[in-house]
Amino acid sequence: MPIRSALSQAARPLSSSSLAEQPQVRAALDWFAKNLKWINDLQSALTEIPAPSFQEEKRAASVRAVFAAEGLPVQTDKLGNVIAELRGANDKECILIAAHLDTVFPADTNVKVQHEGDRLLAPGISDNGTGLAAIVAIARALQAAKVRPQRTILLAANVGEEGEGNLRGMRALIDGYRTKLRAVIVLDGSGTDHVTTKALASRRLEVVITGPGGHSWSDFGMVNPINALVRGSVRFINTKIPVSPRTTFNLGQVEGGTSVNSIPHEAKLKVDLRSESEDELVRLESALRDCISTGVKDETENARDRSKGKLEWTVDLIGSRPGGELGADSPLLAALRAADDYLGNQSRIERSSTDANIPLSLGIEAIAIGAGGNGGGAHSLQEWYEPAGREMGLQRAMLTLLGVSGVAPEKAR
Ligand SMILES: [Zn+2]
């Protein structure tokens, strides 16, 4: 992996304690605790702007305005990713720190933030209100303390992480900066208890079966797409899957038919497949195709009247998140571990499906971490966030970031 070794050779990660001894870095780390109210208020304000995948523009514009107010050069790319730049002494290499803008909630969801004691409640407050507030807070803290990085730091609020967004925002960022990019830090949700270094591979497929359609009584005996879908689906859910490597499937959405007394002309099904192993994913995808094919065949063979038309079927890939894994000797992971040690934090390695899947699948160093505080109920209307202690998560992210970007020596400023 050439890019990973580029990071290893160019500079070992700076230790967190030597970083924190530098007056500017110390000032940036201390900035968070002094500005907690501003950070919490920003998080609420951003959360209250609806931002379903593919409709992130308004929230993006707000993030852009805050970056611009800090005097950072900022641009919006053609997908809607907002990218601010903190120019380093070495502008030929960069580190990306990113948080996704989008939520799983439709635009008409009530996203007004409610307060219950110290707890904030609103759909999207933690995932990813916490990450968004954090990248903006990190930008402000670095600017306020006049920290100049060695490598350029790109701070991005990206589109398309959730659902059928299919990581399109991160794909575009990686495409755009590929040659200069040395590491990626994704801030997603709350907490400081984990670090995602393994990308969970997933595939999403849509099954469509069509037929002639007809009357439930007079055309009885004709092939029925819903029957075929049910026959195929029953076969598929009986497919054996391994406990290890952990592999899952979900029949998540089903559609079809027009009325109870019509033989439908169409049946559709969306399926989500995930696995720790790319091979299992390939096997499961081909099992789905075989089962649907057999379901269609069974329905056709059982039809009493085949003269009235036949069934057609397709299985299309509607989403794919590639897998990947950070090496145990990763400088980025070493920087995160150094930050944890310095802050007295403990975190466990996780495998998950995040924006970090894209760089990890390409051999680019990447992790996803929470941005501090505590949260829960992600993707539900009961989602909540408690900001107490969030400054530690922010310091952890910043020390990891500066660990891999480096800080420019005094004379280079
Ligand atoms: Zn998220």
Tab-separated table of C-alpha atoms and ligand atoms in Angstrom:
chain	number	residue	atom	x	y	z
A	1	MET	CA	0.000	0.000	0.000
A	2	PRO	CA	2.074	2.927	-1.231
A	3	ILE	CA	0.016	5.645	0.392
A	4	ARG	CA	0.210	4.123	3.800
A	5	SER	CA	3.947	3.807	3.650
A	6	ALA	CA	4.118	7.414	2.451
A	7	LEU	CA	2.590	8.457	5.756
A	8	SER	CA	4.900	6.155	7.723
A	9	GLN	CA	8.053	7.406	6.071
A	10	ALA	CA	7.326	11.111	5.894
A	11	ALA	CA	6.825	11.527	9.624
A	12	ARG	CA	6.082	9.408	12.612
A	13	PRO	CA	2.998	10.632	14.414
A	14	LEU	CA	3.852	13.308	16.931
A	15	SER	CA	3.321	12.247	20.508
A	16	SER	CA	0.352	13.871	22.158
A	17	SER	CA	2.354	15.126	25.120
A	18	SER	CA	4.957	16.852	22.944
A	19	LEU	CA	2.135	18.360	20.893
A	20	ALA	CA	0.314	19.592	23.972
A	21	GLU	CA	3.504	21.269	25.248
A	22	GLN	CA	3.465	23.637	22.280
A	23	PRO	CA	1.759	26.855	23.441
A	24	GLN	CA	-0.476	27.221	20.362
A	25	VAL	CA	-1.628	23.616	20.527
A	26	ARG	CA	-2.257	23.959	24.270
A	27	ALA	CA	-4.371	27.036	23.594
A	28	ALA	CA	-6.334	25.190	20.896
A	29	LEU	CA	-6.973	22.248	23.254
A	30	ASP	CA	-8.136	24.621	25.989
A	31	TRP	CA	-10.420	26.497	23.591
A	32	PHE	CA	-13.096	23.766	23.727
A	33	ALA	CA	-13.805	23.942	27.477
A	34	LYS	CA	-14.100	27.734	27.236
A	35	ASN	CA	-16.575	27.609	24.373
A	36	LEU	CA	-18.891	24.740	25.280
A	37	LYS	CA	-22.054	26.809	25.085
A	38	TRP	CA	-21.182	28.000	21.587
A	39	ILE	CA	-20.499	24.406	20.477
A	40	ASN	CA	-23.753	23.060	22.010
A	41	ASP	CA	-25.806	25.880	20.490
A	42	LEU	CA	-24.246	25.329	17.067
A	43	GLN	CA	-25.070	21.616	17.298
A	44	SER	CA	-28.726	22.387	18.061
A	45	ALA	CA	-28.949	24.992	15.299
A	46	LEU	CA	-27.521	22.601	12.679
A	47	THR	CA	-29.725	19.719	13.875
A	48	GLU	CA	-32.821	21.887	13.420
A	49	ILE	CA	-32.117	22.271	9.693
A	50	PRO	CA	-33.643	19.206	7.982
A	51	ALA	CA	-31.013	17.374	5.892
A	52	PRO	CA	-32.164	14.040	4.478
A	53	SER	CA	-29.679	12.425	2.056
A	54	PHE	CA	-29.834	14.271	-1.292
A	55	GLN	CA	-31.316	17.368	0.425
A	56	GLU	CA	-28.375	18.621	2.458
A	57	GLU	CA	-28.020	22.087	0.802
A	58	LYS	CA	-29.438	24.268	3.595
A	59	ARG	CA	-27.480	22.621	6.368
A	60	ALA	CA	-24.367	22.719	4.178
A	61	ALA	CA	-24.800	26.444	3.617
A	62	SER	CA	-24.914	27.026	7.393
A	63	VAL	CA	-21.710	25.078	7.956
A	64	ARG	CA	-20.080	26.962	5.111
A	65	ALA	CA	-21.048	30.290	6.671
A	66	VAL	CA	-19.365	29.406	9.974
A	67	PHE	CA	-16.156	28.292	8.234
A	68	ALA	CA	-16.157	31.479	6.169
A	69	ALA	CA	-16.671	33.625	9.289
A	70	GLU	CA	-13.441	32.098	10.633
A	71	GLY	CA	-11.612	33.418	7.597
A	72	LEU	CA	-10.878	29.963	6.202
A	73	PRO	CA	-10.920	29.454	2.427
A	74	VAL	CA	-14.027	27.337	1.838
A	75	GLN	CA	-15.613	25.785	-1.216
A	76	THR	CA	-18.669	23.704	-2.063
A	77	ASP	CA	-18.088	20.978	-4.650
A	78	LYS	CA	-20.622	19.906	-7.247
A	79	LEU	CA	-22.166	17.231	-5.016
A	80	GLY	CA	-22.632	19.704	-2.161
A	81	ASN	CA	-19.661	18.780	0.054
A	82	VAL	CA	-18.389	21.816	1.991
A	83	ILE	CA	-14.598	21.876	2.313
A	84	ALA	CA	-12.606	24.371	4.392
A	85	GLU	CA	-8.845	24.441	4.206
A	86	LEU	CA	-6.243	25.152	6.854
A	87	ARG	CA	-3.156	25.527	4.719
A	88	GLY	CA	-0.060	23.718	5.978
A	89	ALA	CA	3.617	24.475	5.500
A	90	ASN	CA	3.600	21.456	3.170
A	91	ASP	CA	0.654	21.930	0.835
A	92	LYS	CA	1.552	18.885	-1.289
A	93	GLU	CA	0.097	16.564	1.337
A	94	CYS	CA	-3.158	16.779	3.221
A	95	ILE	CA	-5.185	15.195	5.991
A	96	LEU	CA	-8.973	15.113	5.730
A	97	ILE	CA	-11.248	15.360	8.754
A	98	ALA	CA	-14.900	14.926	7.803
A	99	ALA	CA	-18.410	14.673	9.250
A	100	HIS	CA	-21.520	13.761	7.272
A	101	LEU	CA	-24.301	16.296	6.860
A	102	ASP	CA	-27.192	13.976	6.057
A	103	THR	CA	-29.739	12.210	8.241
A	104	VAL	CA	-32.095	9.271	7.691
A	105	PHE	CA	-35.133	11.430	8.504
A	106	PRO	CA	-37.543	12.732	5.841
A	107	ALA	CA	-37.661	16.515	5.417
A	108	ASP	CA	-41.003	16.878	7.244
A	109	THR	CA	-39.745	15.187	10.461
A	110	ASN	CA	-39.959	17.406	13.545
A	111	VAL	CA	-36.302	18.145	14.319
A	112	LYS	CA	-36.858	20.861	16.939
A	113	VAL	CA	-34.431	20.213	19.802
A	114	GLN	CA	-36.147	19.486	23.147
A	115	HIS	CA	-34.348	19.870	26.474
A	116	GLU	CA	-34.719	17.426	29.375
A	117	GLY	CA	-32.283	18.557	32.065
A	118	ASP	CA	-28.852	18.345	30.404
A	119	ARG	CA	-30.142	16.052	27.676
A	120	LEU	CA	-30.875	17.304	24.174
A	121	LEU	CA	-33.473	15.376	22.172
A	122	ALA	CA	-34.021	15.532	18.408
A	123	PRO	CA	-33.711	13.187	15.449
A	124	GLY	CA	-30.131	13.543	14.172
A	125	ILE	CA	-28.854	15.393	17.274
A	126	SER	CA	-26.070	12.869	17.810
A	127	ASP	CA	-25.764	11.303	14.319
A	128	ASN	CA	-24.420	13.544	13.067
A	129	GLY	CA	-25.032	16.831	14.916
A	130	THR	CA	-22.132	15.893	17.196
A	131	GLY	CA	-19.685	15.300	14.332
A	132	LEU	CA	-20.681	18.471	12.483
A	133	ALA	CA	-20.379	20.664	15.587
A	134	ALA	CA	-16.989	19.060	16.210
A	135	ILE	CA	-15.383	19.803	12.831
A	136	VAL	CA	-16.487	23.419	13.049
A	137	ALA	CA	-15.277	23.684	16.673
A	138	ILE	CA	-11.907	22.161	15.709
A	139	ALA	CA	-11.553	24.681	12.862
A	140	ARG	CA	-12.373	27.575	15.190
A	141	ALA	CA	-10.023	26.343	17.925
A	142	LEU	CA	-7.104	25.923	15.511
A	143	GLN	CA	-7.753	29.351	14.009
A	144	ALA	CA	-8.172	31.085	17.375
A	145	ALA	CA	-4.891	29.596	18.647
A	146	LYS	CA	-3.098	30.277	15.326
A	147	VAL	CA	-1.960	26.678	14.941
A	148	ARG	CA	-0.306	26.158	11.590
A	149	PRO	CA	-0.149	22.502	10.545
A	150	GLN	CA	2.745	20.934	8.679
A	151	ARG	CA	0.472	19.143	6.185
A	152	THR	CA	-2.661	20.927	4.991
A	153	ILE	CA	-5.816	20.078	6.941
A	154	LEU	CA	-9.079	19.802	5.009
A	155	LEU	CA	-12.233	20.067	7.114
A	156	ALA	CA	-15.262	18.709	5.281
A	157	ALA	CA	-18.988	18.486	5.916
A	158	ASN	CA	-19.934	15.840	3.386
A	159	VAL	CA	-23.177	14.666	1.798
A	160	GLY	CA	-24.539	11.175	1.193
A	161	GLU	CA	-23.414	8.956	4.076
A	162	GLU	CA	-26.782	7.497	5.060
A	163	GLY	CA	-28.855	4.900	3.228
A	164	GLU	CA	-28.977	5.264	-0.516
A	165	GLY	CA	-26.550	8.202	-0.360
A	166	ASN	CA	-24.143	5.260	-0.713
A	167	LEU	CA	-21.136	7.288	0.560
A	168	ARG	CA	-21.203	9.426	-2.579
A	169	GLY	CA	-19.892	12.519	-0.759
A	170	MET	CA	-16.846	10.701	0.604
A	171	ARG	CA	-16.237	8.974	-2.745
A	172	ALA	CA	-16.028	12.413	-4.404
A	173	LEU	CA	-13.713	13.819	-1.713
A	174	ILE	CA	-11.331	10.888	-2.049
A	175	ASP	CA	-11.422	11.179	-5.850
A	176	GLY	CA	-10.684	14.891	-5.698
A	177	TYR	CA	-7.760	14.759	-3.238
A	178	ARG	CA	-6.486	11.238	-3.875
A	179	THR	CA	-2.909	12.137	-4.808
A	180	LYS	CA	-2.353	14.486	-1.831
A	181	LEU	CA	-4.338	12.619	0.787
A	182	ARG	CA	-2.349	10.941	3.566
A	183	ALA	CA	-5.053	10.116	6.143
A	184	VAL	CA	-8.780	10.484	6.797
A	185	ILE	CA	-10.497	10.992	10.151
A	186	VAL	CA	-14.278	10.586	10.124
A	187	LEU	CA	-16.272	12.066	13.005
A	188	ASP	CA	-19.560	10.210	13.269
A	189	GLY	CA	-21.854	10.381	16.282
A	190	SER	CA	-20.900	10.689	19.949
A	191	GLY	CA	-18.690	8.986	22.506
A	192	THR	CA	-14.971	8.314	22.930
A	193	ASP	CA	-15.225	4.577	23.571
A	194	HIS	CA	-14.375	3.215	20.135
A	195	VAL	CA	-12.296	3.577	17.018
A	196	THR	CA	-13.515	2.057	13.777
A	197	THR	CA	-10.527	0.714	11.853
A	198	LYS	CA	-12.325	-2.060	9.992
A	199	ALA	CA	-14.810	-1.303	7.272
A	200	LEU	CA	-17.871	-3.531	7.185
A	201	ALA	CA	-18.641	-4.408	3.580
A	202	SER	CA	-22.249	-4.263	2.465
A	203	ARG	CA	-24.321	-4.597	-0.681
A	204	ARG	CA	-27.844	-3.472	-1.340
A	205	LEU	CA	-29.883	-5.119	-4.030
A	206	GLU	CA	-33.258	-4.545	-5.582
A	207	VAL	CA	-35.283	-7.445	-6.953
A	208	VAL	CA	-37.949	-6.629	-9.559
A	209	ILE	CA	-40.282	-9.301	-10.964
A	210	THR	CA	-42.864	-8.389	-13.618
A	211	GLY	CA	-45.688	-10.286	-15.306
A	212	PRO	CA	-48.775	-9.652	-17.429
A	213	GLY	CA	-51.177	-8.840	-14.551
A	214	GLY	CA	-54.866	-9.634	-14.633
A	215	HIS	CA	-58.123	-10.306	-12.787
A	216	SER	CA	-57.995	-12.349	-9.587
A	217	TRP	CA	-60.954	-14.554	-10.663
A	218	SER	CA	-61.073	-14.620	-14.440
A	219	ASP	CA	-57.293	-14.805	-14.943
A	220	PHE	CA	-56.599	-17.211	-12.083
A	221	GLY	CA	-53.804	-19.579	-12.996
A	222	MET	CA	-51.694	-16.879	-14.614
A	223	VAL	CA	-48.129	-16.342	-13.310
A	224	ASN	CA	-48.085	-13.950	-10.341
A	225	PRO	CA	-44.961	-11.814	-9.590
A	226	ILE	CA	-45.751	-11.581	-5.866
A	227	ASN	CA	-46.075	-15.382	-5.664
A	228	ALA	CA	-42.704	-15.693	-7.391
A	229	LEU	CA	-41.126	-13.126	-5.047
A	230	VAL	CA	-42.495	-14.949	-1.998
A	231	ARG	CA	-41.301	-18.352	-3.312
A	232	GLY	CA	-37.826	-16.941	-3.976
A	233	SER	CA	-37.670	-14.999	-0.688
A	234	VAL	CA	-38.569	-18.040	1.404
A	235	ARG	CA	-35.732	-19.937	-0.250
A	236	PHE	CA	-33.346	-17.038	0.368
A	237	ILE	CA	-34.123	-16.576	4.070
A	238	ASN	CA	-33.400	-20.292	4.558
A	239	THR	CA	-29.899	-19.844	3.092
A	240	LYS	CA	-27.242	-20.904	5.615
A	241	ILE	CA	-25.016	-18.041	6.733
A	242	PRO	CA	-21.932	-18.348	8.942
A	243	VAL	CA	-21.760	-17.078	12.526
A	244	SER	CA	-18.129	-16.230	11.837
A	245	PRO	CA	-17.257	-14.250	9.770
A	246	ARG	CA	-20.383	-12.449	10.951
A	247	THR	CA	-22.775	-12.091	8.042
A	248	THR	CA	-26.276	-10.627	7.978
A	249	PHE	CA	-29.146	-10.044	5.590
A	250	ASN	CA	-32.287	-7.964	5.783
A	251	LEU	CA	-35.347	-8.005	3.561
A	252	GLY	CA	-36.052	-4.355	4.186
A	253	GLN	CA	-38.646	-3.045	1.798
A	254	VAL	CA	-41.303	-4.743	-0.290
A	255	GLU	CA	-43.670	-3.251	-2.841
A	256	GLY	CA	-46.048	-4.410	-5.521
A	257	GLY	CA	-49.619	-4.904	-6.627
A	258	THR	CA	-52.422	-2.439	-7.140
A	259	SER	CA	-55.456	-4.000	-5.446
A	260	VAL	CA	-56.532	-7.102	-3.571
A	261	ASN	CA	-58.515	-8.461	-6.529
A	262	SER	CA	-55.864	-7.920	-9.205
A	263	ILE	CA	-53.076	-10.275	-10.149
A	264	PRO	CA	-50.138	-7.867	-9.831
A	265	HIS	CA	-47.923	-6.973	-12.775
A	266	GLU	CA	-44.971	-6.141	-10.550
A	267	ALA	CA	-43.289	-7.089	-7.251
A	268	LYS	CA	-40.190	-5.406	-5.786
A	269	LEU	CA	-37.927	-6.164	-2.867
A	270	LYS	CA	-34.907	-4.340	-1.392
A	271	VAL	CA	-32.316	-6.435	0.442
A	272	ASP	CA	-29.333	-5.355	2.554
A	273	LEU	CA	-26.396	-7.787	2.856
A	274	ARG	CA	-23.451	-7.280	5.210
A	275	SER	CA	-20.429	-9.333	6.090
A	276	GLU	CA	-17.023	-9.208	7.692
A	277	SER	CA	-15.904	-11.164	4.646
A	278	GLU	CA	-16.081	-9.935	1.065
A	279	ASP	CA	-16.246	-13.606	-0.066
A	280	GLU	CA	-19.371	-14.258	2.008
A	281	LEU	CA	-20.945	-11.166	0.509
A	282	VAL	CA	-20.290	-12.451	-3.002
A	283	ARG	CA	-21.709	-15.850	-2.029
A	284	LEU	CA	-24.830	-14.311	-0.477
A	285	GLU	CA	-25.456	-12.063	-3.460
A	286	SER	CA	-25.282	-15.015	-5.814
A	287	ALA	CA	-27.551	-17.027	-3.464
A	288	LEU	CA	-30.138	-14.244	-3.717
A	289	ARG	CA	-29.991	-14.328	-7.523
A	290	ASP	CA	-30.304	-18.152	-7.544
A	291	CYS	CA	-33.248	-18.111	-5.123
A	292	ILE	CA	-35.143	-15.485	-7.114
A	293	SER	CA	-34.457	-17.348	-10.326
A	294	THR	CA	-35.760	-20.554	-8.744
A	295	GLY	CA	-38.775	-18.726	-7.295
A	296	VAL	CA	-39.679	-17.490	-10.772
A	297	LYS	CA	-39.191	-20.980	-12.195
A	298	ASP	CA	-41.370	-22.589	-9.476
A	299	GLU	CA	-44.122	-20.058	-10.050
A	300	THR	CA	-43.986	-20.631	-13.804
A	301	GLU	CA	-44.099	-24.426	-13.421
A	302	ASN	CA	-47.025	-24.181	-11.025
A	303	ALA	CA	-49.058	-21.798	-13.161
A	304	ARG	CA	-52.151	-23.584	-14.596
A	305	ASP	CA	-52.338	-21.281	-17.571
A	306	ARG	CA	-49.016	-20.350	-19.127
A	307	SER	CA	-50.565	-18.984	-22.298
A	308	LYS	CA	-51.298	-15.638	-20.660
A	309	GLY	CA	-47.716	-14.408	-20.498
A	310	LYS	CA	-44.577	-15.017	-18.509
A	311	LEU	CA	-42.473	-13.503	-15.738
A	312	GLU	CA	-39.342	-11.376	-16.175
A	313	TRP	CA	-36.955	-10.663	-13.337
A	314	THR	CA	-33.880	-8.575	-12.492
A	315	VAL	CA	-31.651	-8.212	-9.433
A	316	ASP	CA	-29.800	-4.871	-9.470
A	317	LEU	CA	-27.085	-3.532	-7.203
A	318	ILE	CA	-28.394	-0.267	-5.706
A	319	GLY	CA	-25.569	0.259	-3.225
A	320	SER	CA	-22.160	-1.117	-2.379
A	321	ARG	CA	-19.861	-0.256	0.481
A	322	PRO	CA	-16.468	-1.859	0.035
A	323	GLY	CA	-14.603	-3.444	2.958
A	324	GLY	CA	-11.063	-2.764	4.153
A	325	GLU	CA	-8.939	-2.694	7.262
A	326	LEU	CA	-6.290	-0.460	8.803
A	327	GLY	CA	-2.956	-2.179	9.430
A	328	ALA	CA	-1.934	-2.767	13.063
A	329	ASP	CA	1.209	-0.669	12.414
A	330	SER	CA	-0.794	2.312	11.152
A	331	PRO	CA	0.617	5.756	12.068
A	332	LEU	CA	-2.948	7.102	12.217
A	333	LEU	CA	-3.970	4.448	14.729
A	334	ALA	CA	-0.761	5.184	16.673
A	335	ALA	CA	-1.740	8.877	16.790
A	336	LEU	CA	-5.207	7.956	18.101
A	337	ARG	CA	-3.719	5.627	20.719
A	338	ALA	CA	-1.280	8.372	21.794
A	339	ALA	CA	-4.195	10.787	22.184
A	340	ASP	CA	-6.107	8.187	24.246
A	341	ASP	CA	-3.074	7.627	26.486
A	342	TYR	CA	-2.523	11.338	26.984
A	343	LEU	CA	-6.197	11.923	27.843
A	344	GLY	CA	-6.532	8.775	29.981
A	345	ASN	CA	-9.173	7.413	27.621
A	346	GLN	CA	-9.736	3.776	26.718
A	347	SER	CA	-11.225	2.727	23.420
A	348	ARG	CA	-11.903	-0.509	21.597
A	349	ILE	CA	-11.420	-1.332	17.924
A	350	GLU	CA	-14.665	-1.682	15.988
A	351	ARG	CA	-15.824	-2.872	12.616
A	352	SER	CA	-18.565	-0.744	11.146
A	353	SER	CA	-19.972	0.745	7.963
A	354	THR	CA	-19.041	4.437	7.741
A	355	ASP	CA	-17.570	6.989	5.363
A	356	ALA	CA	-14.172	5.506	6.307
A	357	ASN	CA	-15.062	2.445	4.171
A	358	ILE	CA	-14.078	4.328	1.021
A	359	PRO	CA	-10.510	5.345	1.949
A	360	LEU	CA	-9.928	2.026	3.770
A	361	SER	CA	-10.954	0.051	0.677
A	362	LEU	CA	-8.355	2.019	-1.319
A	363	GLY	CA	-5.508	1.490	1.142
A	364	ILE	CA	-5.666	5.075	2.467
A	365	GLU	CA	-5.274	5.384	6.229
A	366	ALA	CA	-8.662	6.080	7.810
A	367	ILE	CA	-10.567	5.800	11.074
A	368	ALA	CA	-14.042	6.760	12.254
A	369	ILE	CA	-14.529	7.946	15.827
A	370	GLY	CA	-17.236	9.584	17.920
A	371	ALA	CA	-16.828	13.272	18.666
A	372	GLY	CA	-17.385	13.158	22.435
A	373	GLY	CA	-20.234	13.446	24.911
A	374	ASN	CA	-22.849	10.697	25.064
A	375	GLY	CA	-25.624	9.881	22.671
A	376	GLY	CA	-28.117	7.188	21.813
A	377	GLY	CA	-31.172	6.223	19.815
A	378	ALA	CA	-29.478	6.927	16.474
A	379	HIS	CA	-31.846	6.643	13.480
A	380	SER	CA	-34.896	6.820	15.798
A	381	LEU	CA	-37.197	9.706	16.680
A	382	GLN	CA	-36.031	9.324	20.311
A	383	GLU	CA	-32.410	10.179	19.496
A	384	TRP	CA	-30.629	12.047	22.307
A	385	TYR	CA	-27.324	13.695	23.204
A	386	GLU	CA	-25.679	14.693	26.490
A	387	PRO	CA	-22.805	17.143	26.012
A	388	ALA	CA	-21.211	16.665	29.477
A	389	GLY	CA	-17.487	15.974	29.042
A	390	ARG	CA	-17.548	16.525	25.287
A	391	GLU	CA	-14.307	18.520	25.404
A	392	MET	CA	-12.376	15.266	25.874
A	393	GLY	CA	-13.764	13.883	22.600
A	394	LEU	CA	-12.871	17.115	20.833
A	395	GLN	CA	-9.321	17.072	22.246
A	396	ARG	CA	-8.986	13.427	21.234
A	397	ALA	CA	-9.964	14.231	17.654
A	398	MET	CA	-7.688	17.272	17.533
A	399	LEU	CA	-4.635	15.501	18.975
A	400	THR	CA	-5.121	12.635	16.514
A	401	LEU	CA	-5.452	15.116	13.666
A	402	LEU	CA	-2.338	17.097	14.627
A	403	GLY	CA	-0.510	13.832	15.306
A	404	VAL	CA	-0.726	12.985	11.615
A	405	SER	CA	-0.738	16.489	10.101
A	406	GLY	CA	2.166	17.643	12.235
A	407	VAL	CA	2.595	21.236	13.381
A	408	ALA	CA	4.804	23.571	11.346
A	409	PRO	CA	8.051	24.566	13.096
A	410	GLU	CA	8.134	28.136	14.449
A	411	LYS	CA	10.524	29.391	11.724
A	412	ALA	CA	8.242	28.205	8.938
A	413	ARG	CA	5.373	30.385	10.137
B	1	ZN	ZN	-23.647	8.818	11.087
